[in-house]
Amino acid sequence: KALLGAIAAKPFERFKTAALESQSILKEVDLQTSRVGEEEEAEPEGASYLTQIGVICVRSMKDRRFESFSADSLGVALFVAILCGIMWWQQGRGENIATLVGASNVAALLFFLSMFLSVNLMFSSIFTFPTEKTMLLKEREAKVYPVSAFFFGRTLAGIPIDLAIPFSVTTIIYLMAGLKPTVGAYLLTLITLVISCFTAGSLGLLIGAAVLDLKRAQSVSICIMLTLMLPSGFFIQNIPVWLSWISYLSYITYTFDALKFIQLKGRVPECPPGNEACSLLSGSQFDTLGPQIGILLLMLVVFRAGVYVSLRWAAKPK
């Protein structure tokens, strides 16, 4: 009787119900797990684009601070600034600049100042990409970041670093040489030289990115710099007609012209008729300062765009 009563209670129904409940719970867990997996797969892998730019910028600043702010770099810059200040001591004062000799001395100082700062930054920029060629190619092959992130990171890192030496050298020479004693003239001179330095630095980056070979980049940069410097209007005024177009492609021409406009316009005596040597002080190519600054900024943008194109072509992963 006890056995028949146990069979009549149908205990297997309870086990079947429990098994069905367990299966439904497992199905729900599997469904939730698959949804979570799909959401995780939908999320982007790696750091965001802005994070990549920030990391590259910080890394570049840490790397370049020892090179740009080394004892040798700062020592050379300060030595040249103090030496120029002593040699051109108060040459820009009114009584000195009122003569043709004094005005010529100031013009020579302006040309040297623009050349020293721009060439210094240009040659230091040439080493940027050739020295990082191996690391750049490895990171591009691993798809760590796009070329644009590396380009913008390096650009942002160079702004505060490349401003230090032009600002300090210009300020020291400006005060010691006694150039035009107005705040506006000082700021315009500083802005012109900073834009010129960044343009020259962009040209150096373009050469380094296009060549990616240190020795070859140095040779190419020397040829380009001499080609841009000689027809800039300081060494020679009567350039052969078939070579005169080079002066319009030289950033040095517009920098020197802008500095003469700021410092010498209306302050130098009139040139005697027939004196071709005095044509150096005859003024600017334009009646305002805007065209020179605009052309320098245009060159800066074109050179930077060339750097980006060269990087995409040279650092293409194999």
Tab-separated table of C-alpha atoms in Angstrom:
chain	number	residue	atom	x	y	z
A	1	LYS	CA	0.000	0.000	0.000
A	2	ALA	CA	2.817	2.435	0.804
A	3	LEU	CA	4.445	1.730	-2.577
A	4	LEU	CA	1.178	2.271	-4.433
A	5	GLY	CA	0.650	5.552	-2.573
A	6	ALA	CA	4.115	6.820	-3.518
A	7	ILE	CA	3.495	5.978	-7.191
A	8	ALA	CA	0.154	7.743	-7.130
A	9	ALA	CA	1.843	10.936	-5.834
A	10	LYS	CA	3.818	11.185	-9.164
A	11	PRO	CA	7.116	12.549	-7.747
A	12	PHE	CA	8.706	12.581	-11.226
A	13	GLU	CA	6.471	15.536	-12.171
A	14	ARG	CA	8.227	17.689	-9.586
A	15	PHE	CA	11.677	16.758	-10.953
A	16	LYS	CA	10.501	17.482	-14.503
A	17	THR	CA	9.208	20.911	-13.488
A	18	ALA	CA	12.467	21.728	-11.711
A	19	ALA	CA	14.472	20.665	-14.757
A	20	LEU	CA	12.401	22.878	-17.024
A	21	GLU	CA	12.875	25.839	-14.688
A	22	SER	CA	16.629	25.247	-14.625
A	23	GLN	CA	16.754	25.126	-18.422
A	24	SER	CA	14.836	28.411	-18.720
A	25	ILE	CA	17.170	30.079	-16.232
A	26	LEU	CA	20.216	28.867	-18.160
A	27	LYS	CA	18.750	30.183	-21.406
A	28	GLU	CA	18.196	33.607	-19.841
A	29	VAL	CA	21.758	33.668	-18.521
A	30	ASP	CA	23.129	32.705	-21.959
A	31	LEU	CA	21.022	35.418	-23.611
A	32	GLN	CA	22.272	38.081	-21.198
A	33	THR	CA	25.854	36.929	-21.642
A	34	SER	CA	25.567	37.129	-25.432
A	35	ARG	CA	24.105	40.639	-25.177
A	36	VAL	CA	26.973	41.772	-22.962
A	37	GLY	CA	29.466	40.255	-25.391
A	38	GLU	CA	27.859	42.043	-28.314
A	39	GLU	CA	27.987	45.348	-26.423
A	40	GLU	CA	31.646	44.805	-25.588
A	41	GLU	CA	32.431	44.020	-29.216
A	42	ALA	CA	30.582	47.158	-30.307
A	43	GLU	CA	32.774	49.372	-28.112
A	44	PRO	CA	35.826	50.854	-29.890
A	45	GLU	CA	39.142	49.242	-29.155
A	46	GLY	CA	42.087	51.294	-27.898
A	47	ALA	CA	42.315	54.918	-26.848
A	48	SER	CA	40.294	57.688	-28.425
A	49	TYR	CA	41.753	59.971	-31.085
A	50	LEU	CA	42.199	62.914	-28.711
A	51	THR	CA	43.855	60.645	-26.147
A	52	GLN	CA	46.322	59.458	-28.775
A	53	ILE	CA	47.191	63.052	-29.678
A	54	GLY	CA	47.620	63.948	-25.987
A	55	VAL	CA	49.876	60.965	-25.266
A	56	ILE	CA	52.061	61.647	-28.318
A	57	CYS	CA	52.234	65.349	-27.404
A	58	VAL	CA	53.359	64.640	-23.837
A	59	ARG	CA	55.861	62.027	-24.984
A	60	SER	CA	57.296	64.400	-27.591
A	61	MET	CA	57.666	67.207	-25.066
A	62	LYS	CA	59.509	64.910	-22.674
A	63	ASP	CA	61.829	63.791	-25.455
A	64	ARG	CA	62.536	67.233	-26.901
A	65	ARG	CA	62.981	69.141	-23.655
A	66	PHE	CA	66.451	67.657	-23.131
A	67	GLU	CA	67.438	68.498	-26.706
A	68	SER	CA	65.941	71.999	-26.971
A	69	PHE	CA	66.756	73.118	-23.441
A	70	SER	CA	70.153	71.510	-23.126
A	71	ALA	CA	73.091	73.490	-21.783
A	72	ASP	CA	74.653	73.618	-25.255
A	73	SER	CA	71.526	74.958	-27.002
A	74	LEU	CA	70.780	77.573	-24.368
A	75	GLY	CA	74.443	78.532	-24.084
A	76	VAL	CA	74.803	79.129	-27.823
A	77	ALA	CA	71.584	81.162	-27.971
A	78	LEU	CA	72.547	83.366	-25.024
A	79	PHE	CA	76.098	83.803	-26.305
A	80	VAL	CA	74.919	84.944	-29.742
A	81	ALA	CA	72.298	87.258	-28.218
A	82	ILE	CA	74.787	88.940	-25.882
A	83	LEU	CA	77.468	89.135	-28.596
A	84	CYS	CA	75.058	90.817	-31.021
A	85	GLY	CA	73.872	93.141	-28.272
A	86	ILE	CA	77.444	94.236	-27.568
A	87	MET	CA	78.418	94.672	-31.227
A	88	TRP	CA	75.222	96.587	-32.110
A	89	TRP	CA	75.016	98.392	-28.778
A	90	GLN	CA	72.320	101.092	-29.060
A	91	GLN	CA	72.708	101.263	-32.845
A	92	GLY	CA	68.952	101.595	-33.250
A	93	ARG	CA	68.684	104.897	-31.403
A	94	GLY	CA	67.444	107.963	-33.300
A	95	GLU	CA	70.777	109.746	-33.680
A	96	ASN	CA	72.489	106.608	-35.013
A	97	ILE	CA	69.752	105.442	-37.362
A	98	ALA	CA	69.439	108.954	-38.845
A	99	THR	CA	72.579	108.289	-40.893
A	100	LEU	CA	72.910	105.903	-43.809
A	101	VAL	CA	75.704	104.006	-42.058
A	102	GLY	CA	73.684	103.577	-38.895
A	103	ALA	CA	70.572	102.511	-40.808
A	104	SER	CA	72.647	100.000	-42.762
A	105	ASN	CA	73.987	98.575	-39.500
A	106	VAL	CA	70.446	98.138	-38.169
A	107	ALA	CA	69.354	96.470	-41.407
A	108	ALA	CA	72.268	94.058	-41.108
A	109	LEU	CA	71.237	93.271	-37.530
A	110	LEU	CA	67.642	92.601	-38.587
A	111	PHE	CA	68.776	90.250	-41.342
A	112	PHE	CA	71.166	88.397	-39.049
A	113	LEU	CA	68.513	88.069	-36.339
A	114	SER	CA	65.992	86.568	-38.739
A	115	MET	CA	68.588	84.225	-40.244
A	116	PHE	CA	70.026	82.992	-36.957
A	117	LEU	CA	66.677	82.184	-35.351
A	118	SER	CA	65.091	80.581	-38.400
A	119	VAL	CA	68.128	78.548	-39.451
A	120	ASN	CA	68.674	77.361	-35.870
A	121	LEU	CA	65.113	76.031	-35.662
A	122	MET	CA	65.169	74.648	-39.196
A	123	PHE	CA	68.257	72.512	-38.665
A	124	SER	CA	67.024	71.252	-35.302
A	125	SER	CA	63.683	70.292	-36.899
A	126	ILE	CA	65.384	68.238	-39.581
A	127	PHE	CA	66.433	65.664	-36.963
A	128	THR	CA	62.872	65.121	-35.702
A	129	PHE	CA	61.514	62.462	-38.041
A	130	PRO	CA	64.735	60.716	-39.200
A	131	THR	CA	65.669	59.954	-35.584
A	132	GLU	CA	62.162	58.591	-34.906
A	133	LYS	CA	61.918	56.628	-38.144
A	134	THR	CA	62.289	53.175	-36.574
A	135	MET	CA	59.808	53.827	-33.774
A	136	LEU	CA	57.310	55.448	-36.145
A	137	LEU	CA	57.394	52.549	-38.596
A	138	LYS	CA	56.992	49.941	-35.845
A	139	GLU	CA	54.075	51.742	-34.251
A	140	ARG	CA	52.436	52.264	-37.635
A	141	GLU	CA	52.807	48.555	-38.458
A	142	ALA	CA	51.186	47.721	-35.131
A	143	LYS	CA	48.394	50.238	-35.900
A	144	VAL	CA	48.892	51.957	-32.569
A	145	TYR	CA	47.737	55.314	-33.946
A	146	PRO	CA	47.031	56.990	-37.313
A	147	VAL	CA	49.545	59.304	-38.955
A	148	SER	CA	47.326	62.313	-38.297
A	149	ALA	CA	47.450	61.725	-34.526
A	150	PHE	CA	51.252	61.595	-34.632
A	151	PHE	CA	51.356	64.729	-36.782
A	152	PHE	CA	49.072	66.809	-34.548
A	153	GLY	CA	50.764	65.538	-31.376
A	154	ARG	CA	54.201	66.537	-32.603
A	155	THR	CA	52.874	69.897	-33.803
A	156	LEU	CA	51.311	70.760	-30.449
A	157	ALA	CA	54.423	69.654	-28.578
A	158	GLY	CA	56.651	71.926	-30.653
A	159	ILE	CA	54.724	75.151	-30.050
A	160	PRO	CA	55.837	75.939	-26.466
A	161	ILE	CA	59.308	74.466	-26.943
A	162	ASP	CA	60.093	76.360	-30.152
A	163	LEU	CA	58.882	79.657	-28.693
A	164	ALA	CA	61.433	79.849	-25.870
A	165	ILE	CA	64.656	80.629	-27.751
A	166	PRO	CA	63.185	83.148	-30.285
A	167	PHE	CA	61.448	85.017	-27.483
A	168	SER	CA	64.516	85.250	-25.244
A	169	VAL	CA	67.035	86.050	-28.011
A	170	THR	CA	64.794	88.681	-29.603
A	171	THR	CA	64.151	90.387	-26.267
A	172	ILE	CA	67.841	90.545	-25.319
A	173	ILE	CA	68.975	91.883	-28.700
A	174	TYR	CA	66.063	94.315	-28.935
A	175	LEU	CA	66.923	95.941	-25.611
A	176	MET	CA	70.690	95.967	-26.039
A	177	ALA	CA	70.633	97.211	-29.640
A	178	GLY	CA	68.157	99.967	-28.789
A	179	LEU	CA	65.686	99.184	-31.559
A	180	LYS	CA	62.468	101.158	-32.007
A	181	PRO	CA	61.400	101.966	-28.412
A	182	THR	CA	57.668	101.267	-28.631
A	183	VAL	CA	55.654	98.322	-27.367
A	184	GLY	CA	53.886	97.957	-30.703
A	185	ALA	CA	57.149	97.754	-32.655
A	186	TYR	CA	58.550	95.198	-30.201
A	187	LEU	CA	55.450	92.998	-30.411
A	188	LEU	CA	55.314	93.207	-34.205
A	189	THR	CA	59.008	92.334	-34.439
A	190	LEU	CA	58.539	89.388	-32.088
A	191	ILE	CA	55.457	88.111	-33.936
A	192	THR	CA	57.203	88.387	-37.312
A	193	LEU	CA	60.255	86.496	-36.081
A	194	VAL	CA	58.142	83.799	-34.406
A	195	ILE	CA	56.137	83.213	-37.590
A	196	SER	CA	59.365	83.131	-39.584
A	197	CYS	CA	60.858	80.595	-37.183
A	198	PHE	CA	57.807	78.354	-37.358
A	199	THR	CA	57.848	78.588	-41.147
A	200	ALA	CA	61.523	77.598	-41.241
A	201	GLY	CA	60.859	74.830	-38.728
A	202	SER	CA	58.022	73.533	-40.908
A	203	LEU	CA	60.387	73.522	-43.886
A	204	GLY	CA	62.896	71.527	-41.836
A	205	LEU	CA	60.191	69.059	-40.789
A	206	LEU	CA	59.160	68.714	-44.437
A	207	ILE	CA	62.703	67.914	-45.516
A	208	GLY	CA	63.158	65.400	-42.698
A	209	ALA	CA	59.788	63.736	-43.324
A	210	ALA	CA	60.330	63.520	-47.075
A	211	VAL	CA	63.853	62.114	-46.854
A	212	LEU	CA	63.917	60.208	-43.503
A	213	ASP	CA	67.685	59.898	-43.883
A	214	LEU	CA	69.743	62.139	-41.643
A	215	LYS	CA	72.806	62.754	-43.818
A	216	ARG	CA	70.784	63.235	-46.968
A	217	ALA	CA	68.378	65.573	-45.173
A	218	GLN	CA	71.289	67.747	-44.026
A	219	SER	CA	72.648	68.007	-47.555
A	220	VAL	CA	69.249	68.875	-49.000
A	221	SER	CA	68.587	71.469	-46.295
A	222	ILE	CA	71.898	73.256	-46.917
A	223	CYS	CA	71.142	73.554	-50.643
A	224	ILE	CA	67.606	74.802	-50.013
A	225	MET	CA	68.689	77.285	-47.345
A	226	LEU	CA	71.384	78.839	-49.550
A	227	THR	CA	68.928	79.038	-52.448
A	228	LEU	CA	66.427	80.908	-50.267
A	229	MET	CA	68.960	83.118	-48.483
A	230	LEU	CA	71.056	84.530	-51.313
A	231	PRO	CA	68.236	86.159	-53.354
A	232	SER	CA	66.442	87.479	-50.254
A	233	GLY	CA	67.472	91.074	-50.964
A	234	PHE	CA	70.349	91.578	-48.531
A	235	PHE	CA	73.384	90.245	-50.383
A	236	ILE	CA	72.369	91.221	-53.904
A	237	GLN	CA	69.656	93.473	-55.316
A	238	ASN	CA	70.136	93.039	-59.077
A	239	ILE	CA	69.301	89.371	-59.517
A	240	PRO	CA	69.283	87.954	-63.058
A	241	VAL	CA	65.795	88.041	-64.511
A	242	TRP	CA	65.622	84.304	-65.061
A	243	LEU	CA	66.370	83.759	-61.328
A	244	SER	CA	64.354	86.609	-59.825
A	245	TRP	CA	61.345	84.345	-59.222
A	246	ILE	CA	63.259	82.517	-56.467
A	247	SER	CA	63.106	85.561	-54.207
A	248	TYR	CA	59.302	85.355	-54.203
A	249	LEU	CA	59.493	81.789	-52.857
A	250	SER	CA	61.855	82.695	-50.021
A	251	TYR	CA	60.357	83.201	-46.572
A	252	ILE	CA	63.522	85.170	-45.704
A	253	THR	CA	62.582	87.825	-48.270
A	254	TYR	CA	59.243	88.533	-46.584
A	255	THR	CA	60.689	88.338	-43.069
A	256	PHE	CA	63.459	90.830	-43.822
A	257	ASP	CA	61.015	93.074	-45.673
A	258	ALA	CA	58.602	93.057	-42.722
A	259	LEU	CA	61.365	93.840	-40.214
A	260	LYS	CA	62.559	96.771	-42.320
A	261	PHE	CA	58.995	98.045	-42.495
A	262	ILE	CA	58.655	97.888	-38.691
A	263	GLN	CA	62.037	99.321	-37.711
A	264	LEU	CA	63.202	101.577	-40.570
A	265	LYS	CA	60.138	103.015	-42.293
A	266	GLY	CA	60.069	106.780	-41.779
A	267	ARG	CA	63.228	106.765	-39.630
A	268	VAL	CA	66.054	106.677	-42.193
A	269	PRO	CA	67.304	109.545	-44.384
A	270	GLU	CA	66.438	109.679	-48.050
A	271	CYS	CA	68.841	107.929	-50.334
A	272	PRO	CA	70.874	110.194	-52.645
A	273	PRO	CA	70.075	109.743	-56.332
A	274	GLY	CA	72.177	107.148	-58.093
A	275	ASN	CA	73.190	105.368	-54.880
A	276	GLU	CA	72.222	101.762	-55.583
A	277	ALA	CA	73.766	100.500	-52.334
A	278	CYS	CA	71.210	102.551	-50.441
A	279	SER	CA	68.329	100.695	-52.089
A	280	LEU	CA	68.513	98.179	-49.246
A	281	LEU	CA	66.965	100.809	-46.974
A	282	SER	CA	64.456	102.150	-49.494
A	283	GLY	CA	61.554	100.581	-47.669
A	284	SER	CA	59.165	97.712	-48.082
A	285	GLN	CA	57.654	96.050	-51.132
A	286	PHE	CA	54.194	96.766	-49.704
A	287	ASP	CA	52.600	99.804	-48.090
A	288	THR	CA	51.343	97.783	-45.103
A	289	LEU	CA	52.612	94.915	-42.996
A	290	GLY	CA	49.692	92.588	-43.730
A	291	PRO	CA	50.880	91.053	-47.030
A	292	GLN	CA	54.239	89.926	-45.610
A	293	ILE	CA	52.624	88.299	-42.563
A	294	GLY	CA	49.932	86.733	-44.728
A	295	ILE	CA	52.456	85.226	-47.135
A	296	LEU	CA	54.521	83.839	-44.241
A	297	LEU	CA	51.414	82.240	-42.727
A	298	LEU	CA	50.488	80.773	-46.112
A	299	MET	CA	53.958	79.269	-46.435
A	300	LEU	CA	53.636	77.872	-42.908
A	301	VAL	CA	50.354	76.132	-43.764
A	302	VAL	CA	51.692	74.779	-47.078
A	303	PHE	CA	54.845	73.381	-45.459
A	304	ARG	CA	52.833	71.766	-42.652
A	305	ALA	CA	50.483	70.171	-45.168
A	306	GLY	CA	53.530	68.864	-47.012
A	307	VAL	CA	54.827	67.358	-43.760
A	308	TYR	CA	51.569	65.460	-43.276
A	309	VAL	CA	51.545	64.154	-46.855
A	310	SER	CA	55.204	63.104	-46.587
A	311	LEU	CA	54.546	61.246	-43.344
A	312	ARG	CA	51.618	59.355	-44.833
A	313	TRP	CA	53.763	58.351	-47.773
A	314	ALA	CA	57.025	57.562	-45.932
A	315	ALA	CA	55.540	55.917	-42.818
A	316	LYS	CA	53.116	53.688	-44.680
A	317	PRO	CA	53.025	50.260	-42.963
A	318	LYS	CA	54.372	47.436	-45.122
